[in-house]
Amino acid sequence: MEVLLKGVNFNYQLGGQELAALKDIDLVIHPGELLAITGEGGSGKSTLAQVIAGLLKPTGGQVYWDGQPLWSPKGKRLITWQGKVGLALQQPEDQLFAETVGEDVAFGPRNLGLPPEEVEKRVKEALKKVGLSEEICGCSPFILSGGQKRRVALAGILALDPDILILDEPTAGLDPGGRRQVIHIIREFHGRRGKTVILISHNMAEVSVLAQRIIVLHRGRIVLSGTPADVFVRGGQLEEWGLLPPPLTRVLLELNRKGADLNLAAFTLKEVEEELWSWLSGRKRCPHLACGGGENSFRAGPLPAWR
Amino acid sequence: MLCFKEVSFSYPGASRPALRKVSLALTPGEFVVVMGPNGSGKSTLTRLGNGLLQPSEGEVVVDGLNTRDPLGLPRVRQKVGLVFQDPDNQMVAGTVEEDIAFGPENLGLPPDEIKQRVEEALATLGITALRKRPPHRLSGGQKQKVALAGILAMKPQYILLDEATAMLDPRSREEVLGLLNFLCRQQKIGILLVTHLPEEALMADRLVILYEGTIWKEGAPEEVFSRPEELLRRGLEAPQTVLLAQRLARRGLNLPHRALRPEELAQALWALARSGP
């Protein structure tokens, strides 16, 4: 499914005042894309997610699902497709409510009006996708660990078999093991043909390894759209947008501030290591470096910019 | 000193104890970070620290006061402040200043003293402008600052934080961590910070890793992070900057042995680059 936003505005009413959360958003989300939306707290990320999902009606502009307008001029929802878009809000485990895990996961597909055997099949599949065994079906969700609860909540959304999965801060508050599991679930979902993922996160390190395209929101506007490398080369500008670059990018940025000319498009551990190594090797052949890999490993780089 | 002495704890009905014979000490002015996978006993440890839970075995002693002694418990609660992950659960009053005053009022202090403590706490955390605001309308970072201010107004000797930064955006997290560092170094408050984020361990004097209810490793961050593959096997990660420094050191770079934050690593690399011919 393709989603198109044209000239979208969204204003909140707050104590009689209008507060603009989204301003003039033009955005196409292609089928099969893994898109990340990032920006500081209050930049409009979560509002944008809800507009894309059709939960909030824009106060201006239009949303199109597969080319069809989603809202009538009078504000009526025109497309009633159910389950096409799955939205996992922040800390989705807070919304678990049923007495057993099985019932909680079955809630969505049952509401789609699917026959009981199909519901059961969907529940089994969804639990498998999130790496939970079927035996957990009879358990109360409230005895599970935080990471398990989050996976149950995600299973409830996957059981809808959505075309688009929107996740708002899906790994916040999880331990590294739990984070890896959620990332695996996202990758697995996206690996299936035509499935779109929209990831909302302020964790730039995570966004950079997962997303094909990153959108940066600042005060309700899209200020940048590009690949992770496109985003990181902006360097210090990220900080002006209220974003904290990941730790390795901060090392490169700090060195550039001191006068180095490192390529900020390097952001994985391996890339940053190589970038720093060739920068150091290129600028001098000092004894500290000599035991590395012999003469041949030194790149003849430009002379240092420092005085 | 806040002392955990061979402390064990089991939740009713649990198949295994949440903590087993854990001994740990926190001195005023010391910054200790506790990490461990989910279910390793981290939260239980913080709750034992101010008598919210009582150990099944062993004891917790705060500046000579045993948390088992009901008469000493109010003093223990005043000395040991607790901050949780979700600040919403900690807000009690209609405005920020009333919320901060709640603790000192319960200590039965005179109104002038309460007023002064609230002023100081607001100023220290830089939230004086928020004083008349309803806490539930604040951002996550602001709420955690209010929670911290409420604890500061009790004039604690120790603050224990249970994943108190987990739900904050990176900016607010940096601010809260900066404040903790200030309270620890300037006001000599002992800080025990439970976290999943390895980057937060870089500011610690000591890093403690809990695993299945026992202390698996304890030491300076650079020691604990020196074997990243062992950490990984226990579901934990070393900070990216530490991994980068280890890789560069393996290629022969003479970097400081300390575990470095991004700015410190950049400084060390810059010094290396300039020290050449």
XYZ file of C-alpha atoms in Angstrom:
584
model
C 0.000 0.000 0.000
C 1.229 3.479 -0.849
C 0.560 6.393 1.470
C 0.633 9.966 0.209
C 0.357 13.069 2.350
C -0.276 16.336 0.508
C 0.001 19.685 2.252
C -0.973 18.159 5.584
C -1.445 20.450 8.579
C -2.531 19.445 12.023
C -3.503 21.806 14.822
C -4.261 20.773 18.369
C -6.747 22.734 20.441
C -5.188 23.562 23.756
C -7.122 25.740 26.210
C -8.830 27.694 23.413
C -5.545 28.146 21.547
C -4.487 26.472 18.317
C -1.174 24.679 18.516
C 0.344 23.660 15.174
C 1.789 20.145 15.483
C 2.291 19.514 11.743
C 2.932 22.145 9.087
C 2.684 21.621 5.356
C 3.771 17.993 5.206
C 4.301 16.453 1.762
C 5.348 12.834 1.974
C 5.142 9.639 -0.078
C 5.657 6.310 1.633
C 6.327 3.639 -0.955
C 5.156 0.041 -0.583
C 7.919 -2.079 0.947
C 9.810 0.867 2.382
C 11.446 0.925 5.826
C 11.104 4.552 6.814
C 12.204 6.135 10.077
C 10.737 9.337 11.431
C 12.943 11.081 13.925
C 12.984 14.422 15.729
C 13.126 15.791 19.250
C 10.296 15.456 21.792
C 7.344 17.581 20.633
C 8.484 17.770 16.995
C 5.280 16.089 15.788
C 6.472 12.492 15.276
C 3.622 10.762 17.053
C 1.019 13.090 15.509
C 2.370 12.316 12.043
C 2.163 8.588 12.748
C -1.491 8.906 13.736
C -2.284 10.972 10.634
C -0.639 8.350 8.402
C -2.592 5.615 10.201
C -5.870 7.484 9.645
C -6.530 7.910 13.358
C -6.278 11.706 13.230
C -7.900 13.805 10.539
C -5.585 16.520 9.284
C -6.870 20.060 9.825
C -5.574 20.865 6.330
C -4.432 18.886 3.274
C -5.259 15.302 2.392
C -4.056 11.760 3.029
C -4.256 9.194 0.199
C -4.143 5.438 0.654
C -3.268 3.766 -2.651
C -4.318 6.933 -4.461
C -7.722 7.257 -2.792
C -8.456 10.224 -0.533
C -8.938 9.153 3.072
C -11.152 12.055 4.218
C -14.182 13.768 2.681
C -14.302 17.594 2.719
C -16.794 17.331 5.599
C -14.356 15.236 7.602
C -15.873 11.815 7.062
C -13.491 8.891 6.778
C -13.897 7.580 3.208
C -11.857 4.401 3.387
C -12.853 1.905 6.002
C -10.281 -0.792 5.301
C -9.700 -2.516 8.562
C -6.378 -3.861 9.660
C -4.419 -2.416 6.719
C -2.345 -0.266 9.032
C -1.086 -1.595 12.348
C -0.019 1.038 14.846
C 1.984 0.169 17.955
C 1.850 3.142 20.305
C 4.587 3.845 22.834
C 4.753 1.145 25.513
C 2.032 -0.919 23.813
C 2.142 -3.375 26.711
C 0.188 -0.819 28.760
C -2.762 -1.651 26.540
C -2.831 -5.379 27.186
C -6.155 -6.076 28.819
C -7.380 -9.647 28.286
C -7.164 -12.421 30.829
C -4.921 -14.567 28.682
C -2.236 -13.905 26.102
C -4.221 -15.878 23.497
C -7.327 -13.735 23.939
C -5.335 -10.533 23.798
C -3.702 -11.460 20.494
C -7.040 -12.736 19.107
C -8.840 -9.468 19.870
C -7.835 -7.682 16.649
C -8.436 -10.453 14.108
C -11.755 -11.318 15.798
C -12.846 -7.693 15.382
C -12.064 -7.979 11.679
C -14.896 -10.516 11.617
C -12.684 -13.453 10.655
C -13.955 -17.019 11.236
C -12.744 -18.631 14.503
C -10.363 -21.079 12.797
C -8.706 -18.212 10.884
C -8.415 -16.210 14.129
C -6.745 -19.164 15.803
C -4.334 -19.587 12.904
C -3.445 -15.891 12.984
C -2.803 -16.001 16.743
C -0.463 -18.987 16.376
C 1.416 -17.387 13.506
C 1.717 -14.040 15.241
C 3.111 -15.569 18.437
C 5.611 -17.517 16.366
C 6.695 -14.351 14.572
C 7.483 -12.642 17.858
C 9.334 -15.702 19.148
C 6.870 -16.762 21.845
C 5.760 -20.368 22.250
C 2.102 -21.328 21.906
C 2.083 -22.594 25.469
C 2.055 -18.991 26.630
C -1.500 -18.580 25.217
C -3.188 -19.581 28.458
C -1.025 -17.340 30.664
C -2.103 -13.989 32.013
C -0.132 -11.295 30.193
C 0.526 -9.621 33.528
C 2.900 -12.298 34.837
C 5.246 -11.831 31.866
C 8.469 -9.792 31.813
C 8.515 -6.332 30.210
C 10.133 -7.647 27.038
C 7.641 -10.520 26.742
C 4.680 -8.185 27.264
C 5.922 -5.923 24.495
C 6.174 -8.928 22.172
C 2.622 -10.017 23.048
C 1.413 -6.511 22.209
C 3.264 -6.614 18.877
C 1.795 -10.062 18.153
C -1.682 -8.555 18.588
C -0.877 -6.087 15.820
C 0.841 -8.621 13.534
C -2.250 -10.848 13.845
C -4.142 -8.170 11.882
C -1.758 -8.929 8.997
C -1.320 -5.222 8.208
C 0.330 -3.892 5.044
C 1.920 -1.113 7.012
C 3.361 -1.469 10.483
C 3.907 1.769 12.396
C 5.936 1.525 15.587
C 6.356 4.402 18.040
C 9.603 4.003 20.051
C 9.352 0.194 19.872
C 12.537 -0.547 21.836
C 12.397 2.169 24.519
C 12.868 0.787 28.007
C 13.893 -2.737 26.924
C 17.157 -4.444 27.844
C 19.625 -5.231 25.011
C 18.199 -8.731 24.588
C 14.655 -7.363 24.330
C 15.814 -4.684 21.883
C 17.433 -7.259 19.622
C 14.253 -9.344 19.610
C 12.101 -6.366 18.631
C 14.554 -5.385 15.889
C 14.422 -8.965 14.618
C 10.600 -8.813 14.540
C 10.730 -5.573 12.539
C 13.234 -7.007 10.052
C 11.243 -10.211 9.665
C 8.011 -8.312 8.974
C 9.696 -6.004 6.512
C 11.364 -8.947 4.751
C 7.989 -10.069 3.418
C 7.025 -8.708 0.024
C 5.439 -5.290 -0.080
C 5.294 -4.829 3.685
C 6.035 -1.304 4.838
C 7.494 -0.317 8.182
C 7.406 3.168 9.673
C 9.641 3.475 12.677
C 9.330 6.448 14.996
C 12.344 6.823 17.211
C 14.736 9.305 18.742
C 17.392 6.599 18.994
C 19.558 7.615 16.046
C 21.934 4.674 16.386
C 19.067 2.241 16.008
C 17.391 4.188 13.237
C 20.609 4.307 11.234
C 21.078 0.532 11.116
C 17.428 -0.251 10.336
C 16.024 2.417 8.043
C 16.376 2.876 4.297
C 15.183 6.455 4.566
C 15.087 8.826 7.517
C 12.829 11.844 7.873
C 13.764 14.502 10.395
C 10.911 16.536 11.872
C 11.539 19.851 13.541
C 8.720 21.959 14.958
C 6.161 20.172 12.824
C 8.000 20.455 9.504
C 10.045 17.939 7.543
C 13.521 19.471 7.515
C 15.375 16.551 5.966
C 14.628 13.337 4.099
C 17.405 11.014 3.026
C 19.505 7.907 3.685
C 21.189 7.488 7.078
C 24.444 8.768 5.547
C 22.619 11.868 4.169
C 21.375 12.577 7.675
C 24.663 12.108 9.490
C 26.667 14.324 7.135
C 24.545 17.200 8.463
C 26.596 16.875 11.638
C 26.144 19.811 13.977
C 22.851 20.744 12.344
C 21.314 17.628 13.912
C 21.950 19.188 17.300
C 20.170 22.374 16.210
C 17.171 20.173 15.418
C 17.326 18.835 18.961
C 18.704 15.442 17.964
C 21.564 13.779 19.730
C 23.758 12.027 17.156
C 24.841 8.485 18.087
C 28.061 8.173 20.152
C 30.368 7.290 17.248
C 29.104 10.207 15.153
C 29.722 12.446 18.162
C 33.378 11.350 18.182
C 33.738 12.311 14.503
C 31.844 15.590 14.977
C 34.000 16.590 17.914
C 37.187 15.876 15.946
C 35.879 17.909 12.997
C 35.144 20.762 15.387
C 38.785 20.656 16.396
C 39.825 20.882 12.748
C 39.736 17.361 11.307
C 37.882 16.658 8.056
C 36.351 13.249 8.754
C 33.578 11.872 6.604
C 30.393 11.865 8.687
C 28.749 9.374 6.330
C 30.654 6.703 8.279
C 28.400 5.526 11.091
C 28.833 1.795 11.720
C 31.585 0.680 14.111
C 33.627 -0.752 11.240
C 33.223 2.342 9.047
C 34.141 4.746 11.837
C 37.163 2.632 12.760
C 38.413 2.692 9.149
C 37.698 6.401 8.766
C 39.656 7.267 11.911
C 42.447 4.876 11.058
C 43.037 6.295 7.611
C 42.770 9.849 8.951
C 45.423 9.145 11.592
C 47.621 7.124 9.246
C 47.350 9.680 6.501
C 48.355 12.621 8.580
C 51.521 11.144 10.070
C 53.587 8.039 10.435
C 54.086 8.229 14.103
C 55.427 5.510 16.386
C 52.006 5.041 17.980
C 50.707 3.690 14.707
C 53.686 1.670 13.595
C 52.624 -1.688 14.988
C 49.267 -1.621 13.190
C 49.677 -3.331 9.851
C 53.035 -2.224 8.470
C 53.841 0.469 5.926
C 51.277 -0.727 3.414
C 48.341 -0.028 5.652
C 49.075 3.707 5.654
C 47.036 5.674 3.223
C 48.732 8.622 1.595
C 46.166 11.202 2.602
C 46.116 14.972 2.400
C 48.247 16.867 4.863
C 46.556 17.763 8.132
C 44.402 20.832 8.304
C 45.710 21.735 11.729
C 48.415 24.299 12.214
C 27.374 4.277 53.960
C 24.458 2.390 52.392
C 25.311 -1.250 52.891
C 23.719 -4.371 51.452
C 25.035 -7.281 53.548
C 24.586 -10.737 52.005
C 21.069 -9.778 50.988
C 18.664 -12.343 49.536
C 15.108 -11.699 48.474
C 12.320 -13.898 47.095
C 8.977 -12.698 45.835
C 6.064 -14.777 47.146
C 5.382 -17.703 44.833
C 8.495 -17.144 42.671
C 10.423 -20.256 41.652
C 13.825 -18.706 42.340
C 15.030 -15.832 44.495
C 15.262 -12.398 42.860
C 18.518 -11.723 44.748
C 20.973 -14.154 46.305
C 23.583 -13.099 48.861
C 24.302 -9.735 47.315
C 26.798 -7.528 49.144
C 27.269 -3.978 47.964
C 28.180 -0.627 49.504
C 27.473 2.925 48.353
C 29.305 5.824 49.980
C 28.245 9.492 49.847
C 29.717 11.180 46.767
C 30.117 7.904 44.882
C 28.487 7.136 41.514
C 27.590 3.477 41.027
C 25.839 2.134 37.933
C 24.013 -1.199 38.040
C 23.320 -3.086 34.817
C 21.860 -6.488 34.118
C 19.324 -8.138 31.827
C 15.606 -8.099 32.675
C 14.899 -10.239 35.707
C 18.424 -9.989 37.131
C 17.234 -8.320 40.343
C 18.110 -4.662 39.644
C 14.748 -3.169 40.619
C 14.528 -5.369 43.693
C 17.892 -4.033 44.831
C 16.718 -0.392 44.688
C 13.538 -1.211 46.598
C 15.504 -2.967 49.317
C 17.749 0.088 49.564
C 15.198 2.311 51.265
C 13.145 -0.310 53.056
C 10.326 -0.454 50.529
C 11.067 -4.189 50.549
C 12.645 -6.152 53.406
C 15.335 -8.752 52.679
C 14.431 -12.415 53.177
C 17.988 -12.919 54.463
C 20.836 -10.577 55.265
C 20.387 -6.906 56.029
C 20.441 -3.421 54.581
C 22.047 -0.785 56.783
C 21.905 2.948 56.028
C 24.344 5.055 58.048
C 23.951 2.629 60.938
C 20.164 2.306 60.591
C 18.891 -1.180 59.803
C 15.925 -1.072 57.402
C 14.313 -3.851 59.458
C 13.917 -1.475 62.406
C 10.465 0.119 62.043
C 11.477 3.020 64.293
C 14.405 3.879 62.031
C 12.471 3.547 58.783
C 11.343 7.205 58.501
C 15.025 8.276 58.801
C 15.991 5.676 56.181
C 13.334 7.017 53.782
C 14.608 10.558 54.320
C 18.207 9.527 53.691
C 17.569 7.301 50.673
C 15.546 8.739 47.797
C 14.070 6.491 45.111
C 13.238 7.542 41.510
C 11.326 5.168 39.252
C 11.077 4.689 35.493
C 7.609 6.139 35.117
C 7.426 9.612 36.661
C 3.629 9.669 36.423
C 3.457 7.227 39.305
C 5.405 9.621 41.510
C 3.431 12.835 41.046
C 1.045 13.486 43.893
C 0.110 17.179 43.931
C -1.640 19.760 41.758
C 1.386 21.947 41.096
C 5.097 21.346 40.800
C 5.945 23.256 43.994
C 3.299 21.446 46.021
C 4.646 18.177 44.710
C 8.163 19.055 45.811
C 6.885 20.219 49.230
C 5.124 16.900 49.848
C 8.169 15.099 51.253
C 9.420 17.837 53.612
C 5.845 18.389 54.856
C 5.710 14.727 55.816
C 8.926 15.193 57.764
C 6.987 17.682 59.893
C 9.322 20.595 59.155
C 8.329 24.216 59.912
C 6.732 26.079 56.950
C 9.702 28.452 56.489
C 12.103 25.558 56.225
C 9.833 23.780 53.732
C 9.598 26.933 51.620
C 13.346 27.347 51.569
C 13.967 23.714 50.644
C 11.465 23.917 47.773
C 13.186 27.084 46.473
C 16.594 25.406 46.625
C 15.406 22.253 44.907
C 13.679 24.243 42.133
C 16.838 26.283 41.578
C 19.232 23.309 41.621
C 17.226 21.505 38.957
C 16.587 24.653 36.930
C 12.795 24.286 37.007
C 11.788 27.420 38.935
C 9.784 28.559 35.893
C 7.631 25.442 36.138
C 6.662 25.915 39.796
C 2.957 26.699 39.253
C 2.439 24.151 36.474
C 0.441 20.947 36.967
C 3.000 18.091 36.899
C 0.906 15.839 34.657
C 1.130 18.376 31.815
C 4.937 18.368 31.745
C 7.190 16.426 29.376
C 8.836 13.202 30.549
C 12.169 14.903 31.189
C 10.559 17.729 33.145
C 8.594 15.230 35.239
C 11.763 13.334 36.164
C 13.345 16.629 37.226
C 10.330 17.335 39.444
C 10.647 13.841 40.932
C 14.339 14.495 41.620
C 13.558 17.912 43.119
C 11.047 16.290 45.477
C 13.768 13.947 46.662
C 16.383 16.709 46.981
C 14.017 18.644 49.227
C 14.317 15.742 51.689
C 18.093 16.417 51.864
C 18.997 12.802 51.106
C 22.411 11.216 51.450
C 21.748 8.681 48.685
C 19.574 8.602 45.562
C 18.688 5.306 43.883
C 17.290 5.484 40.347
C 15.516 2.527 38.781
C 15.780 3.002 34.997
C 14.741 6.587 35.588
C 16.171 7.687 32.221
C 14.740 4.865 30.106
C 11.719 6.717 28.734
C 13.416 10.081 28.218
C 14.460 11.468 24.864
C 18.245 11.768 24.418
C 18.345 15.486 25.231
C 16.413 15.157 28.489
C 18.460 12.109 29.388
C 21.711 14.047 29.002
C 20.286 16.821 31.191
C 19.169 14.455 33.948
C 22.517 12.625 33.869
C 24.338 15.961 34.080
C 22.284 16.849 37.146
C 23.032 13.508 38.793
C 26.710 14.042 38.171
C 26.463 17.500 39.763
C 24.597 16.184 42.817
C 27.142 13.420 43.222
C 30.318 15.459 42.752
C 29.262 18.798 44.253
C 26.741 17.836 46.920
C 28.384 14.509 47.746
C 25.207 12.488 47.340
C 25.742 8.785 46.679
C 24.092 7.827 43.370
C 23.068 4.319 42.376
C 21.756 4.323 38.815
C 20.107 1.245 37.311
C 20.164 1.361 33.520
C 20.058 -0.659 30.299
C 22.065 1.926 28.392
C 25.784 1.114 28.495
C 26.679 4.738 27.640
C 25.340 5.784 31.047
C 27.884 3.554 32.779
C 30.734 5.711 31.481
C 30.205 8.302 34.197
C 30.326 5.723 37.000
C 33.081 5.256 39.556
C 32.026 1.651 39.769
C 29.937 -0.584 37.549
C 28.058 -3.560 38.974
C 26.611 -6.256 36.733
C 23.789 -8.306 38.172
C 22.988 -11.628 36.589
C 20.300 -14.003 37.825
C 20.194 -12.377 41.221
C 23.913 -12.304 42.001
C 26.742 -9.885 41.317
C 28.521 -11.295 38.285
C 31.061 -8.526 37.948
C 32.002 -5.360 39.767
C 34.719 -2.829 39.042
C 35.736 0.286 37.172
C 33.770 0.578 33.887
C 36.878 -0.045 31.758
C 37.551 -3.324 33.601
C 33.975 -4.548 33.322
C 33.772 -3.594 29.643
C 37.189 -5.093 28.824
C 35.648 -8.371 27.654
C 32.683 -7.393 25.485
C 32.057 -10.944 24.268
C 31.452 -12.135 27.858
C 28.941 -9.330 28.326
C 27.192 -10.237 25.106
C 26.725 -13.803 26.299
C 24.846 -12.407 29.291
C 22.636 -10.253 27.109
C 24.545 -7.007 27.729
C 26.517 -4.637 25.566
C 29.571 -2.432 26.001
C 29.286 1.234 24.903
C 30.070 1.922 21.243
C 32.929 4.276 22.119
C 34.561 1.585 24.256
C 34.296 -0.945 21.406
C 35.787 1.605 19.008
C 38.680 2.379 21.365
C 39.343 -1.351 21.810
C 39.477 -1.871 18.034
C 41.823 1.077 17.542
C 44.035 -0.048 20.427
C 44.287 -3.494 18.841
C 45.675 -1.810 15.740
C 48.358 -0.205 17.856
C 46.919 3.142 18.926
C 48.095 4.239 22.328
C 44.769 5.281 23.883
C 44.127 5.887 27.596
C 43.022 2.806 29.485
C 39.948 4.567 30.912
C 36.506 3.963 29.374
C 35.829 7.139 27.442
C 32.775 9.156 26.529
C 32.527 10.402 22.921
C 34.011 13.820 23.677
C 36.825 12.268 25.736
C 37.667 9.750 23.014
C 37.752 12.557 20.443
C 40.085 14.511 22.725
C 42.396 11.509 23.106
C 42.469 10.884 19.349
C 43.147 14.555 18.660
C 46.039 14.517 21.145
C 47.448 11.435 19.403
C 47.148 13.071 15.992
C 48.991 16.169 17.207
C 51.700 14.324 19.102
C 53.247 13.080 15.854
C 56.301 14.477 14.089
